[in-house]
Each structure stands twice: as C-alpha cells, then as structure tokens.
XYZ file of C-alpha atoms in Angstrom:
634
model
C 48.590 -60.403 57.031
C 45.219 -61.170 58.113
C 42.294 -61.451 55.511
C 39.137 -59.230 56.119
C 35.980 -61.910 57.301
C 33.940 -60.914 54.348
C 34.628 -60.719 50.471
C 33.317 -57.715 48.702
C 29.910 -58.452 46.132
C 31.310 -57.793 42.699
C 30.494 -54.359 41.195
C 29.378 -53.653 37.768
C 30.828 -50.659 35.627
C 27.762 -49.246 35.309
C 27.297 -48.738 39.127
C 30.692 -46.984 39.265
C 30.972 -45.249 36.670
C 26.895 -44.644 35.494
C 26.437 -40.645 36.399
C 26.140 -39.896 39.882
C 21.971 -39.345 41.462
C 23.048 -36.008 42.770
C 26.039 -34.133 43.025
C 27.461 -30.616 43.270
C 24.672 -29.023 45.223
C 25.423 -25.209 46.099
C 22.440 -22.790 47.980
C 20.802 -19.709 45.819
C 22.097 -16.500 47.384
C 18.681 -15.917 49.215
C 19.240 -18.967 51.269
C 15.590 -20.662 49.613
C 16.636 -23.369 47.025
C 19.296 -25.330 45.841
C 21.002 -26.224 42.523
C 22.819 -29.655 41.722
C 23.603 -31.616 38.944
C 21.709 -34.951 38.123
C 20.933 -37.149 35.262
C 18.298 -36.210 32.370
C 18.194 -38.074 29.385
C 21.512 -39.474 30.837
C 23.347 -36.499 30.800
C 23.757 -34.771 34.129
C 22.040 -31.060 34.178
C 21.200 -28.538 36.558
C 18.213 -29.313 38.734
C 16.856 -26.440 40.857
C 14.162 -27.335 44.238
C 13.109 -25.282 47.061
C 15.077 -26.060 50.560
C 11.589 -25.131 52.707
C 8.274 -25.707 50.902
C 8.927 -29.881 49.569
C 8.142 -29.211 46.259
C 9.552 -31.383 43.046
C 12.545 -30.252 41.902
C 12.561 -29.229 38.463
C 15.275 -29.249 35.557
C 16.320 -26.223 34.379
C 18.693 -27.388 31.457
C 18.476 -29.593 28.873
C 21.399 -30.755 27.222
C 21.200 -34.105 25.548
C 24.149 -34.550 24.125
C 26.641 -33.602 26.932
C 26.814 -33.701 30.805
C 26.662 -29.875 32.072
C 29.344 -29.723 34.646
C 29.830 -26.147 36.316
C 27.180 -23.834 36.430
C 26.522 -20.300 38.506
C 23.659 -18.478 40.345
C 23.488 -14.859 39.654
C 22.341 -11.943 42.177
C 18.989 -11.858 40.124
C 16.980 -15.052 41.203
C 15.590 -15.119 37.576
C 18.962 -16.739 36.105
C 21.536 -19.532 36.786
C 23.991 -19.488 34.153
C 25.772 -22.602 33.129
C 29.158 -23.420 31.076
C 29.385 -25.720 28.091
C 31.397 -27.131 25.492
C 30.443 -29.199 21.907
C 31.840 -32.371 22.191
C 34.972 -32.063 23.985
C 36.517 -29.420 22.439
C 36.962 -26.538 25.524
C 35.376 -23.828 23.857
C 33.184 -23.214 26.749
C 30.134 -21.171 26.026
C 28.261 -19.332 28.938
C 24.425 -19.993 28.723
C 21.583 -18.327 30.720
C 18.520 -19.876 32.049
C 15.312 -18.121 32.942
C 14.153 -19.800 36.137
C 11.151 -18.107 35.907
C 10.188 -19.111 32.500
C 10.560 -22.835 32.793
C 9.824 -23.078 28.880
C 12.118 -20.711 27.462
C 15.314 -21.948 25.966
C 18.624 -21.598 27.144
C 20.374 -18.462 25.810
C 24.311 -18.058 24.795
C 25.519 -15.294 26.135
C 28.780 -16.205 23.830
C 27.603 -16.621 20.660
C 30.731 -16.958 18.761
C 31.844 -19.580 16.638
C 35.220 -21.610 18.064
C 35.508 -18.912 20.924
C 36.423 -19.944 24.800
C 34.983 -18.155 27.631
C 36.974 -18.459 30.521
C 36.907 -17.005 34.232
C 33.159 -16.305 34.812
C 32.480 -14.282 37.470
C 29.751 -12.375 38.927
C 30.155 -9.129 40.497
C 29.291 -8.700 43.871
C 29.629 -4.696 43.708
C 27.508 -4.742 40.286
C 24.427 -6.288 40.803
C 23.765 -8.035 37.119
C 27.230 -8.112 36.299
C 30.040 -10.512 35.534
C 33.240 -11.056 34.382
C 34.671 -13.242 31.547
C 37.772 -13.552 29.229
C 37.577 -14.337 25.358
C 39.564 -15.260 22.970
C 36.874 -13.390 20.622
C 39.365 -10.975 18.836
C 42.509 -13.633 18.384
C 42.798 -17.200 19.589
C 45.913 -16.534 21.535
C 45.022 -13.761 23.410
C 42.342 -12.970 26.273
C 40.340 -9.779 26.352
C 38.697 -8.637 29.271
C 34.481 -8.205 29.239
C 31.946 -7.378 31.258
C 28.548 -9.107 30.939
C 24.956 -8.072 31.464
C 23.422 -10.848 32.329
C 19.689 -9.962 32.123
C 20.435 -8.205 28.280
C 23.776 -10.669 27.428
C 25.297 -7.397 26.531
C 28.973 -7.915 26.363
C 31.824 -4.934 26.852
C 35.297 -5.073 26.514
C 36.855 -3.446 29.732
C 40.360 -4.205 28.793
C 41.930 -5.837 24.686
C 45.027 -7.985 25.820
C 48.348 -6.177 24.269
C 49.606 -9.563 23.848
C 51.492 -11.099 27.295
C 48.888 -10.905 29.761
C 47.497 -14.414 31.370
C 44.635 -12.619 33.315
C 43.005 -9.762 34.272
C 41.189 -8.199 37.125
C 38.992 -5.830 37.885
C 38.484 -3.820 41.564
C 35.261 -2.464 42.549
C 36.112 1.107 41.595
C 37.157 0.258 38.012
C 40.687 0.224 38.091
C 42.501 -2.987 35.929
C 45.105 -5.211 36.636
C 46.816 -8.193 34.199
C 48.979 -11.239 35.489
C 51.317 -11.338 32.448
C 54.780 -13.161 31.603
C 57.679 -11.083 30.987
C 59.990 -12.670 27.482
C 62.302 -14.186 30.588
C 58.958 -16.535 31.863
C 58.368 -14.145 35.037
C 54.823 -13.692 36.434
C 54.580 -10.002 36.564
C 51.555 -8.219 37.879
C 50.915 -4.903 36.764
C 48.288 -2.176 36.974
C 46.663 -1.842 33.916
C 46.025 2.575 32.374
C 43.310 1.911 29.964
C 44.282 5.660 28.400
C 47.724 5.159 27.625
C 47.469 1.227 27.466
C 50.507 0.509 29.270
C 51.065 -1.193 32.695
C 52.892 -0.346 35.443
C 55.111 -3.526 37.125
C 53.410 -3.837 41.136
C 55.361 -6.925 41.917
C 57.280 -10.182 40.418
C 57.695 -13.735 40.678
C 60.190 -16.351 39.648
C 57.841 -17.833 36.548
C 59.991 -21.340 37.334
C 58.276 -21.919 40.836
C 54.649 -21.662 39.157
C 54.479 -24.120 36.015
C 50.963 -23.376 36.064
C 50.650 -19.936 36.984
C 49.838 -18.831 40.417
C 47.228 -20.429 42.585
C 45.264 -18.897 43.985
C 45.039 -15.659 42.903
C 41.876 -13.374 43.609
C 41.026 -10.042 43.981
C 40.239 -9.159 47.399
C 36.765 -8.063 48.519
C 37.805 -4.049 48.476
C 39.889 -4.362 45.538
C 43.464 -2.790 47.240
C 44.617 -6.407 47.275
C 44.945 -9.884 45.960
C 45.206 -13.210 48.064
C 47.595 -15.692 45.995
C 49.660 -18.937 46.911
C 53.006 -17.912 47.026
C 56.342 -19.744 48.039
C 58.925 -17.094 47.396
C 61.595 -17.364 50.005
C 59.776 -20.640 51.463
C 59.374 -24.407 49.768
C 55.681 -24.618 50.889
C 52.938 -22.398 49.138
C 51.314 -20.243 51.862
C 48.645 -17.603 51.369
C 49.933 -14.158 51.113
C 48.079 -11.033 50.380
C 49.850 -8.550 47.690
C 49.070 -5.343 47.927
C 48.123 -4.087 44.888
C 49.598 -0.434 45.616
C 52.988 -0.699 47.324
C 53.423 -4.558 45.876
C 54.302 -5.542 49.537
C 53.486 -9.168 50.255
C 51.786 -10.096 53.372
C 51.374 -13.416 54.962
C 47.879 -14.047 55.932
C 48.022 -17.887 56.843
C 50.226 -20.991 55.996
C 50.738 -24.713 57.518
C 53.757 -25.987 59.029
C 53.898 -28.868 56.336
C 51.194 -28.932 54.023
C 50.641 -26.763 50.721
C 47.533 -24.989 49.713
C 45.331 -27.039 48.038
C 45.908 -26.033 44.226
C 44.059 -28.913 42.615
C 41.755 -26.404 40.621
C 44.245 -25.068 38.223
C 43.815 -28.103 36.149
C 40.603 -29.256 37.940
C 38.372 -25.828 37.934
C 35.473 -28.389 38.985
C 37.098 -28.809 42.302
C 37.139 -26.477 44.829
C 39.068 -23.424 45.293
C 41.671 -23.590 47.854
C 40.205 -20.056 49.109
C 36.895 -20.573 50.767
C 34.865 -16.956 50.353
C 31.184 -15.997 50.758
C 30.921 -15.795 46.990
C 28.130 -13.185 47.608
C 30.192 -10.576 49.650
C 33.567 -12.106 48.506
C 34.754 -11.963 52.068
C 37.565 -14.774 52.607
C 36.521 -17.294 55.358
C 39.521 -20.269 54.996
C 42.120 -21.799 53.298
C 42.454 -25.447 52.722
C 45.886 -27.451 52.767
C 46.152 -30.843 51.558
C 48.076 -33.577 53.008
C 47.736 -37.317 53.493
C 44.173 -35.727 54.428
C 42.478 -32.306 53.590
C 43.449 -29.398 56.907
C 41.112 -26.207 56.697
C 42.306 -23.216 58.609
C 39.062 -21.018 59.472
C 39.813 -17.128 58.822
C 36.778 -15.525 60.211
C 35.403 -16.518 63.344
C 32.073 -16.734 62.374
C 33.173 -19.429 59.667
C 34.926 -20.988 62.331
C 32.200 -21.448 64.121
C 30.529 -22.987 60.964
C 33.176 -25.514 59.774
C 32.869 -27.033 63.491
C 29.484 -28.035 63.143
C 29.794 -29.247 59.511
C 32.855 -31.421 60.104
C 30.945 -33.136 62.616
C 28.448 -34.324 59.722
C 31.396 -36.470 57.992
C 34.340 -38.420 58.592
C 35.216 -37.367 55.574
C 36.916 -33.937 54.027
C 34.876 -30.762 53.291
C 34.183 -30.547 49.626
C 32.288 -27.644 47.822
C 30.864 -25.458 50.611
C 27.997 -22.840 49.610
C 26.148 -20.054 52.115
C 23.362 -17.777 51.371
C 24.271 -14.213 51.480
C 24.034 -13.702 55.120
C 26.335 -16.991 55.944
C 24.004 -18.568 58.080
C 22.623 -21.216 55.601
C 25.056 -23.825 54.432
C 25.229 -26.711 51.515
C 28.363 -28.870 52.227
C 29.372 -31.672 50.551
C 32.276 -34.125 51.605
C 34.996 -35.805 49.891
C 35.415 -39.443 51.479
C 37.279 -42.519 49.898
C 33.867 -44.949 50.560
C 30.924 -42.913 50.697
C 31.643 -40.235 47.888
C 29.473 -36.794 47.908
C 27.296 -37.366 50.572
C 25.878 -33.596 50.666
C 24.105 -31.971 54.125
C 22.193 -28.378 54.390
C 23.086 -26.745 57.771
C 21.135 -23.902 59.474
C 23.693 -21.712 61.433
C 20.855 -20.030 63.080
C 19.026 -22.823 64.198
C 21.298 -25.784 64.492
C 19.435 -27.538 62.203
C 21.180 -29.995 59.606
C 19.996 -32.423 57.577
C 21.063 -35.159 54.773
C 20.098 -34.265 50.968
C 21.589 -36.544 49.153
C 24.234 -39.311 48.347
C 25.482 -39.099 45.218
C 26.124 -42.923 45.063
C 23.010 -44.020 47.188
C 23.432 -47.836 45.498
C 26.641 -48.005 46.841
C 27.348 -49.276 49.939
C 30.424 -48.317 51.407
C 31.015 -51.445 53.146
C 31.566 -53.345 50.229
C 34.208 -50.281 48.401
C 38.099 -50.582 49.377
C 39.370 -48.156 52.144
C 42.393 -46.041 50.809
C 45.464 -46.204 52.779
C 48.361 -43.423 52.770
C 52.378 -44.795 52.254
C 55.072 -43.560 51.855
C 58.001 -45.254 49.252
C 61.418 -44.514 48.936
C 62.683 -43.852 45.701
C 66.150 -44.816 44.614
C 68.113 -41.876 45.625
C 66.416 -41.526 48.993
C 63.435 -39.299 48.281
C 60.042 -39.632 49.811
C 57.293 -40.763 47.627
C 53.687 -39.890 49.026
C 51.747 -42.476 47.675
C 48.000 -44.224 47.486
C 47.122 -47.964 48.328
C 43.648 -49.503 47.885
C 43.449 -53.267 48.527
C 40.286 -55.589 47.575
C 38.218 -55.916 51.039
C 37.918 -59.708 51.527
C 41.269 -61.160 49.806
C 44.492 -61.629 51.406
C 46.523 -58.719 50.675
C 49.566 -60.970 49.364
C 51.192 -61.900 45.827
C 47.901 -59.841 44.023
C 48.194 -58.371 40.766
C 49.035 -54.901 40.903
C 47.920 -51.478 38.747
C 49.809 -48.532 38.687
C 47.626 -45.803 38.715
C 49.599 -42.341 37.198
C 47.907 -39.453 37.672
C 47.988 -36.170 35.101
C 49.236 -33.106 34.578
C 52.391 -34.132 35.165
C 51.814 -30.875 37.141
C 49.023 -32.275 39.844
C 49.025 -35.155 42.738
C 46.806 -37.737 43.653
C 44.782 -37.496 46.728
C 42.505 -38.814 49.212
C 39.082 -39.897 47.914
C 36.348 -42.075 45.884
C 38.371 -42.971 42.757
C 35.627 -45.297 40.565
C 38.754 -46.451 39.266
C 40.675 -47.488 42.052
C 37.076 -49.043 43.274
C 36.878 -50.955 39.940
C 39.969 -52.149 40.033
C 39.825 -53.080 43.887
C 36.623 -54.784 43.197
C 38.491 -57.342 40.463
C 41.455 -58.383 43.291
C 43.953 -56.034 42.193
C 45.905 -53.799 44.511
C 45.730 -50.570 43.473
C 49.169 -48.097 43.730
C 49.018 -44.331 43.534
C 52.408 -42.629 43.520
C 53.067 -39.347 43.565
C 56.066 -39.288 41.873
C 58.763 -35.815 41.288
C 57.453 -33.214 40.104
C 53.874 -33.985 41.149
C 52.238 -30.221 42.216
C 51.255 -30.181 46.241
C 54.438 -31.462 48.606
C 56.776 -27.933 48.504
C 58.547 -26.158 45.787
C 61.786 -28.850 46.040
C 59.773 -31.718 45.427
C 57.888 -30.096 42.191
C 61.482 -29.118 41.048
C 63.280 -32.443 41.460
C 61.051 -33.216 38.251
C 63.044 -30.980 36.042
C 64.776 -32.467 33.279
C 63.168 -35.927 34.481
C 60.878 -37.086 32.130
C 61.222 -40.240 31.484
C 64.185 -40.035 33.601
C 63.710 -40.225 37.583
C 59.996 -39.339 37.447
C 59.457 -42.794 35.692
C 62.218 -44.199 37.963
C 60.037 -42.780 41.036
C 57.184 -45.655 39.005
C 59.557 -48.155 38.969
C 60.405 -48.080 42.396
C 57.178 -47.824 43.466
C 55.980 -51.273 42.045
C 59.478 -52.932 43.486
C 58.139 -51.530 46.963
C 55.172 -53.092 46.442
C 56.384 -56.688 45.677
C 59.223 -56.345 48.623
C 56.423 -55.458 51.012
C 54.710 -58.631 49.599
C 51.296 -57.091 47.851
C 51.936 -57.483 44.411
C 53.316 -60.451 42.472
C 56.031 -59.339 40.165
C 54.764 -60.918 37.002
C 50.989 -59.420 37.034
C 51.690 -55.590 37.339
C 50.303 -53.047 35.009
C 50.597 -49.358 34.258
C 47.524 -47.222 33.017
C 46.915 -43.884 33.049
C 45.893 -40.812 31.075
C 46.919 -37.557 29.819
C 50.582 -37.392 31.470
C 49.742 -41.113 32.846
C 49.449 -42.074 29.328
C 52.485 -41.073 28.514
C 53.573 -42.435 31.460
C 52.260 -45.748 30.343
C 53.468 -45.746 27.091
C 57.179 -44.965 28.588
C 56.964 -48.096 30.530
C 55.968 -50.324 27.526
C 59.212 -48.315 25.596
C 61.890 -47.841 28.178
C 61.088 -50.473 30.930
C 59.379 -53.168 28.792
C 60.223 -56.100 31.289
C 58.490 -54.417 34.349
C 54.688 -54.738 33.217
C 52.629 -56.820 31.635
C 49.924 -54.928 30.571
C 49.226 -51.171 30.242
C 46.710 -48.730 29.750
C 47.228 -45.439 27.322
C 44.155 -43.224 27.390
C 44.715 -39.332 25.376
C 48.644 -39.558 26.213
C 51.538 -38.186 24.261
C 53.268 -40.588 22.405
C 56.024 -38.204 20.525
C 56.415 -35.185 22.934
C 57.725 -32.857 19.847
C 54.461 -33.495 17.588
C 53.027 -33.307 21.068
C 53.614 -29.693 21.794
C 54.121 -28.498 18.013
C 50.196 -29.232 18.021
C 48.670 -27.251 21.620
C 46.289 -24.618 20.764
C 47.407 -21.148 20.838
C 45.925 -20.336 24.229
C 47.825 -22.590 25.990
C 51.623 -21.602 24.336
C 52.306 -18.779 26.378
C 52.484 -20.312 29.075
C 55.295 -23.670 28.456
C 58.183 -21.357 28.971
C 57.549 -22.625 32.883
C 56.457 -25.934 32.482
C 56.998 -28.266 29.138
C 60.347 -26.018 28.045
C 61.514 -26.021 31.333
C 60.795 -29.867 32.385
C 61.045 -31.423 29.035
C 62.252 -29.203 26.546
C 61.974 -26.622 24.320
C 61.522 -28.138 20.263
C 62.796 -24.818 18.644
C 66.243 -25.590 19.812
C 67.723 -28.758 17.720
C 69.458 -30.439 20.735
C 66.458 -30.037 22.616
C 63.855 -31.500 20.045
C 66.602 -34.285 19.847
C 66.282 -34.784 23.658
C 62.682 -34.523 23.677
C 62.710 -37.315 20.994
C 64.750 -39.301 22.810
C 62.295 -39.501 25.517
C 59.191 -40.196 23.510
C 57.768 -43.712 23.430
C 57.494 -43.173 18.975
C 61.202 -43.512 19.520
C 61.401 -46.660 20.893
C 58.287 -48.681 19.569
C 60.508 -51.547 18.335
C 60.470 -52.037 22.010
C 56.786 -52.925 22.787
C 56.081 -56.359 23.630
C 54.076 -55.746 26.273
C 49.749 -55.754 25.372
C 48.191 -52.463 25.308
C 45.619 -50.662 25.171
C 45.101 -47.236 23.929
C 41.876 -44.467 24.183
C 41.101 -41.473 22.787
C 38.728 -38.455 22.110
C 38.829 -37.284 18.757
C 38.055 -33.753 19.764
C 40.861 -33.549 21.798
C 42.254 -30.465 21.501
C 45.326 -30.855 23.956
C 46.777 -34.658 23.180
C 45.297 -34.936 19.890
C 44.168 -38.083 18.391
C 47.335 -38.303 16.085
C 49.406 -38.901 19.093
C 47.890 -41.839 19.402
C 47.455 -42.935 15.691
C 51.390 -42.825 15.511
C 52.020 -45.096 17.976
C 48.736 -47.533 17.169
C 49.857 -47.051 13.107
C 53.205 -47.833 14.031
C 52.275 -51.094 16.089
C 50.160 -52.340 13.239
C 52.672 -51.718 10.864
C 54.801 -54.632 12.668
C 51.721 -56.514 13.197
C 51.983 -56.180 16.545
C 47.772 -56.081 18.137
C 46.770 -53.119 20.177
C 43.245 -52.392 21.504
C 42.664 -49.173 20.035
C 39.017 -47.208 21.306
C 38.282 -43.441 20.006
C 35.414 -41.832 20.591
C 34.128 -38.494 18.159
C 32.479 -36.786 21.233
C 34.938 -36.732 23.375
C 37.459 -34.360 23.977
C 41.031 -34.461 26.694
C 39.311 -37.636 28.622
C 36.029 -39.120 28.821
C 33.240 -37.527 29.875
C 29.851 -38.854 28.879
C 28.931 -42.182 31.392
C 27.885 -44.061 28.238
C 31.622 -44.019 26.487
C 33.499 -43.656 30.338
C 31.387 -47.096 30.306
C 32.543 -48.675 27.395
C 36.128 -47.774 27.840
C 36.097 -49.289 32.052
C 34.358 -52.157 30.081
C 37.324 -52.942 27.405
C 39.618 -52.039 30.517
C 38.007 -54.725 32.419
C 38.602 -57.289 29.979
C 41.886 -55.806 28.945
C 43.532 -56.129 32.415
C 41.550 -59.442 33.112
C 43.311 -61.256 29.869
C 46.486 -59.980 30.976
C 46.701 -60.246 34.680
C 44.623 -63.266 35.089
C 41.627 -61.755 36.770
C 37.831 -61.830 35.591
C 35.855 -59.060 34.669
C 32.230 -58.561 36.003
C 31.174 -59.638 32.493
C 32.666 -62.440 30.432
C-alpha cells in the first residue's frame, strides 16, 4: 500500500468540534432573506440577512445557555419561530420571534411547565396557522392543537383516546391518527370528532416499522398520505395511501436502495420527502446508499436539482425555495468539505457561494471516507465506513470502532468530526453497519431480532478481524466507543469480548437493559412493543427480564479489564445517568479506575461545543494512553 506524499497538519478539538460559522441556511417564503444558525455568545442562534440589498445580518435569538437547533419561518414575514429545550431534557418549547421588533423578547407559545411540543407545522391552507402535539393534558398521550401564531392562541382539534402515535389534519378539517392496535399494528384511522371513535382505513405489520413509519405526510389536497412502506417488498419505497378507499399506490422506489429515513431519530436531518414547504407539493424522494440517489418528481424540480448538483461533489442536504420555486438555498453533505451552502436563481441562472460552515478547514488536510463491505460470520454483508489518516501508511494502525445509535439507524456518508479527530491522531477509523441497522431492506433490519449482544455484536467482532486480515489495524491497539446504543455496544465488548479491545468509549449507554427500559419516559412506552420487546425483550415477562439481564454488561462487570471511559448528561431523560453510575459504582467498588465525565446541562448526548469539547479532549487523551498515540495536547 502506497503512503499519500503529504502528512496531514494536526487538528485541534476546538477546530472540529467548536460550533460551526454558518450552517442550516433555508430562504424566507418571499424569496428576500435567509435564516441560518451561527454562534452568539457561543451558542449557535438564528441569524436572519437579506439575499439582495448586502446588509448585516442580524440575530434574531438569544439563547445563552443552549445552541438553538431547528427553527421555522411562518407565512407572516413578522415571525420565525424556533424550538427549544432546558438543558437537555426534550421538552421542546416553541418560541416566536418578532422580526420586526428586533428588541422584543422571544415569546413561548408553550408555556407549560415539563410539557413537549412535538410536530410543528405550519399550515399552508391557513395562513397564521400551525400544527403541534402536546403532552399538555397527560405525559403519555399526544393531543392535537392548532396554533395562532400572531396571538399564540392554542386549540385542541383532536384529545388522544389513548393509542394514537399521531395525528393529521386535511385542509377541509377532517382528522386522522396513526395509532397501535394491543397486537403492535400501525393502524391508520379516520378520526369523527362527534362520536370520538375512528374508523380503521388501512394496516401495517407494526414488526417491519420499529420506529413507526417513515415518512408519513399528508398530501397537499388532503385525500392522501405519502409514507415509506415495504409491505410485500424488503426495500421501503414511497407509496401513497389513500386516505378513503385505504388503497396503496406506488409513487416511486429504487431498485436497491431504501428511502432515506434518517430523520426519525435525527428530525435535524432532512426529510426523505423533498416538498415546497409553502404549497406542500412533493418534488423528490431521496434513497441512501453507499452515496445519497434523489429521484426528481416534478419536472420543474428536476430541472432544479440538475443545476444544484452541479455546485457539489457532494450530496444534497437541506434544500429550501421561496414560494414560487424559483429561488433556492442548498446545502451539501460531503465527507471533507462539510455544509458548504449555495443560493441558486432558477430564473436567472444565477448561483452563488454563502457560506462554509467549516471555512478554517481545509479539506485537503481531513481523511476521505471510503465505502466496504465485510462479511460477517455466517455470510452476511456488512455495509461499512473506513477513514484512514492522509499521510501514514495505511498498515498495522490502531484501530476505533465507531458504533453508531439507535440500534435502529445506519451510518452514512459524510463529515464525521469524530472520524476526522480520530483520523487526524493515526487511527483508522471503522464504521459498521451491523444487523439490524435501519436503511439496507426489511431482512437486514430483521436479522437483528433477538441479537443483542448476540450476532449484532458478532457483526463488531468480525468487523475488526476484517480489518487486521486486510492488514489496517494491528490487533493489539483496537478500541470500541460509541454512544447511546454504541455505548452499550461498548460496554458489551468490555463484558462479553474482553480480549478483543483495549480501550473503549461509553458515552449515555445502557449498562443494565431492564433498569434501562423500566426508566423511559412515558411518551416513548407505547411504542417498544416493535422495537426493544421485540429485539431485546420484554421485562414484564420473568424469562424475558432474565434474558435481558443476561445480556447487560451490569451482569458481567467482574469481566472488565479493559480501560474505559464513560460520559454522561445528567438530564438525560432516555439513558439516564444511573445507567451509568451502576456500572462506574460497580467498577469502583473493585477498585478497578474508570474515567467517569457528567455534565448537568446536558441531556441524551452532548450538545453545547464547550462540554462536546471537553469530552473529545478526555477522549483524546483516553485513546492516546491506551493505543499509544498522542493527543494534540499533552
């Protein structure tokens, strides 16, 4: 294997993990400014500036304490409305901001104490309208609202009888739920506000969705909703159910690929449905490989997306248009050069950069990410990530395992600071997307049934083998690390497979998978008949909880000899922070050492830069002492 000429310049946490200059840009609805997110008082908020005149751009929010991370324009050009949480907790508050008041505060639309708000959207058929579910009335259960954005008056359109996961609402008023049945079905029903009953339209096997269906969105007219679906087919295409005979229709699918469902743990990303969100007409569909694939449903769009893939070499991110779909804000997803972001005139051809969101980077000196494939043990296909430091010979390195989430998602193609990080400090960098990882067909997802622990850490396993037989990794310096599912995932390897790594990395993962779910908030119960119960297990049932002991790292902490280090948010309302006291309190208690970081703003991850910082920091040094690297910073 042949060296690259040059070795990279060493990076420093702060450049890749420090908040991004600009990022998330999306056009106002009359086509004249533009929103993004960008750092003030090193949090990011919303930024508004004019795309014509040159003028400064201005901050329109003002949160100090936390980064703002979605926000919305609204028909009126007076208010952008933004989403926000305290500390890490999820209960997601909807504020309004008077853009033409640049000194008034920021108002809550949600004012109520330890209440979610969930699914805002504005109405394109009711000017000054929007829809939102809360958990106002009981924590488990969503109502449906309508909100007045210019008075924040709120009205319940629909009080959840106790099953349903969603609602929607069609132009002329009438109201439909997504609900479970008590067998874990997805049923869809229309909804008779009189009688408060439903009546069934159609029915899917709850066992091929573990997290619901996705997409699933009311059609422009109302008669119809476009959804992912893979009944009768292992590959989620995009049907259209009508909403009065139930009949599914196929409207477009790929030959190989799945629709790109990232966003139903990810709502930051993109939808997999690209729509004018201002006439909610339906324009593509994206499928995710090795590499994003967008199929263009409207010729006009097609049209479009040929002109703004020729901007990039990289995949079309978040996509915005004015009204009228001639005036475009497109960013792009690209392993190197992250969130570079262009404006595009259709009318005029004219197209322009706005911004990097890394501009200090240079993409020359970041690690290309390669696509592989490993074979597992029993012959499956693994699709899986490799990053390799630019400059070193790719032979005998010290290798991280990088596990993503969920279990439920996938890794893909893209800028991972992570991966860069870890590229930067010599280490090859392995991304597997082991069974039962969301976005390679309805077989694959299901071969992870029953596995935890099982093959899906097998699938890890074999994946660092691979990498030492292909002669990239040296046996004795590989480490796992990983968060949420991939620090459980981390933890199992330090429990069940002690002799494989010699370092890992826990941050906010289950350590004892009965405590585990016996402490998920409300909200989120109704829905692990289809994916915990069914994967893992279900604790009410004694053999069961004893199997979904069995296959908790708590059980086997004798077994750690291996260093690690753990991270948590104290807020976190998912994995919370006992999950990882038990297994820290029950190293100490042998005197074994373990790094042990928790933050008391933070939440299910890290969010602020300032603590994502200081936990890539104590990484740095972490994997350094163990794999025999050196960190940027002795």
């Amino acid at each position: 294997m042949r060296a690259p000429a040059k070795k990279a310049p060493r990076l420093s946490v702060e450049a890749l993990f420090d908040s991004p200059a600009r990022v998330r840009a999306s056009i106002s609805p009359d086509g004249t400014r533009i929103a993004y997110l960008a750092p003030w008082r090193d949090r990011l908020n919303v930024w508004v500036q004019s795309l014509d005149c040159g003028d400064e751009p201005r901050c329109v929010t003002a949160d100090g304490n936390r980064s703002v991370l979605t926000y919305h324009w609204s028909g009126d050009p007076r208010w952008l409305l933004y989403e926000q949480d305290r500390d890490g907790d999820e209960h997601f508050h909807i504020y309004r901001v008077d853009l033409a008041d640049p000194d008034a505060e920021a108002v809550d639309l949600t004012p109520f104490p330890g209440v979610m708000a969930l699914g805002f959207q504005p109405i394109p058929a009711r000017p000054g309208k929007a829809f939102l579910h809360l958990n106002h009335r009981s924590p488990a259960e969503f109502d449906l609202y309508e909100l007045d954005i210019a008075t924040g008056e709120l009205t319940v359109l629909a009080q959840n009888p106790g099953q349903p996961a969603g609602w929607m609402c069609a132009p002329d008023g009438s109201l439909y739920a997504q609900s479970l049945t008590a067998d874990g079905d997805i049923e869809v029903a229309r909804w008779d506000a009189q009688t408060q009953k439903t009546a069934p339209v159609a029915t899917f096997d709850g066992t091929d969705y573990p997290l619901s269906i996705h997409p699933f969105e009311l059609t422009a007219d109302g008669t119809g909703v476009w959804l992912g679906s893979n009944r009768d087919s292992d590959r989620t295409r995009l049907v259209r159910l009508d909403l009065e005979s139930g009949a599914e229709t196929e409207v477009d699918s790929h030959p190989a690929f799945d629709l790109d469902t990232r966003c139903a743990v990810f709502p930051t990303l993109p939808s997999p449905l690209i729509r004018n969100e201002h006439t909610g007409a339906l324009l593509g569909a994206r499928y995710l490989g090795e590499r994003q694939v967008i199929h263009a449903l409207d010729p006009h769009f097609a049209e479009v997306l040929r002109h703004l893939e020729q901007l990039s070499d990289g995949d079309l991110g978040a996509v915005s248009c004015d009204a009228s779909g001639q005036r475009w804000v497109a960013a792009f997803v690209h392993d190197r050069d992250p969130g570079v972001t262009y404006f595009y005139d259709h009318a005029t051809g004219e197209s322009r950069l706005l911004h990097r969101a890394y501009p200090h980077l240079d993409p020359g000196a970041l690690a290309p990410m390669t696509t592989v494939t490993i074979p597992a043990r029993d012959g499956l296909r693994l699709p899986a990530y490799l990053t390799l430091p630019v400059g070193v010979e790719s032979t005998g390195l010290p290798l991280v395992l990088l596990v993503h989430g969920g279990p439920w998602l996938r890794d893909s193609w893209g800028f991972n600071p992570a991966v860069q990080l870890l590229a930067n400090r010599g280490y090859a960098v392995l991304q597997v997307n082991f069974r039962g990882s969301t976005g390679y067909g309805k077989a694959f997802l299901k071969a992870g049934i029953g596995e935890l622990s099982g093959a899906m850490h097998d699938d890890l396993v074999d994946a660092v083998d691979w990498a030492v037989a292909e002669g990239y990794a040296d046996r004795e310096r590989a480490a796992i690390f990983g968060a949420s599912y991939g620090g459980y995932a981390a933890l199992v390897g330090v429990t069940f497979t002690p002799d494989v790594f010699a370092a890992a990395i826990d941050v906010c993962g289950p350590s004892n998978l009965v405590t585990y779910l016996a402490t998920l908030p409300e909200f989120a119960r109704p829905g692990l008949l289809n994916n915990w119960y069914l994967y893992a297990g279900d604790p009410s049932d004694p053999d069961q909880q004893a199997d979904l002991l069995a296959r908790s790292p708590i059980s086997r902490v004798d077994r750690i000899r291996t260093p690690l280090m753990v991270a948590q948010g104290a807020n976190d309302i998912r994995v919370v922070k006992a999950e990882s006291d038990q297994i820290v309190d029950a190293l100490r208690a042998r005197g074994v050492e373990v790094e042990y970081m928790v933050k008391d703003n933070e939440g299910h991850g890290f969010l602020n830069p300032d603590n994502t910082i200081d936990l890539f920091r104590a990484a740095d040094r972490f994997l350094a002492r163990h794999l025999g690297g050196r960190p940027h910073t002795q």
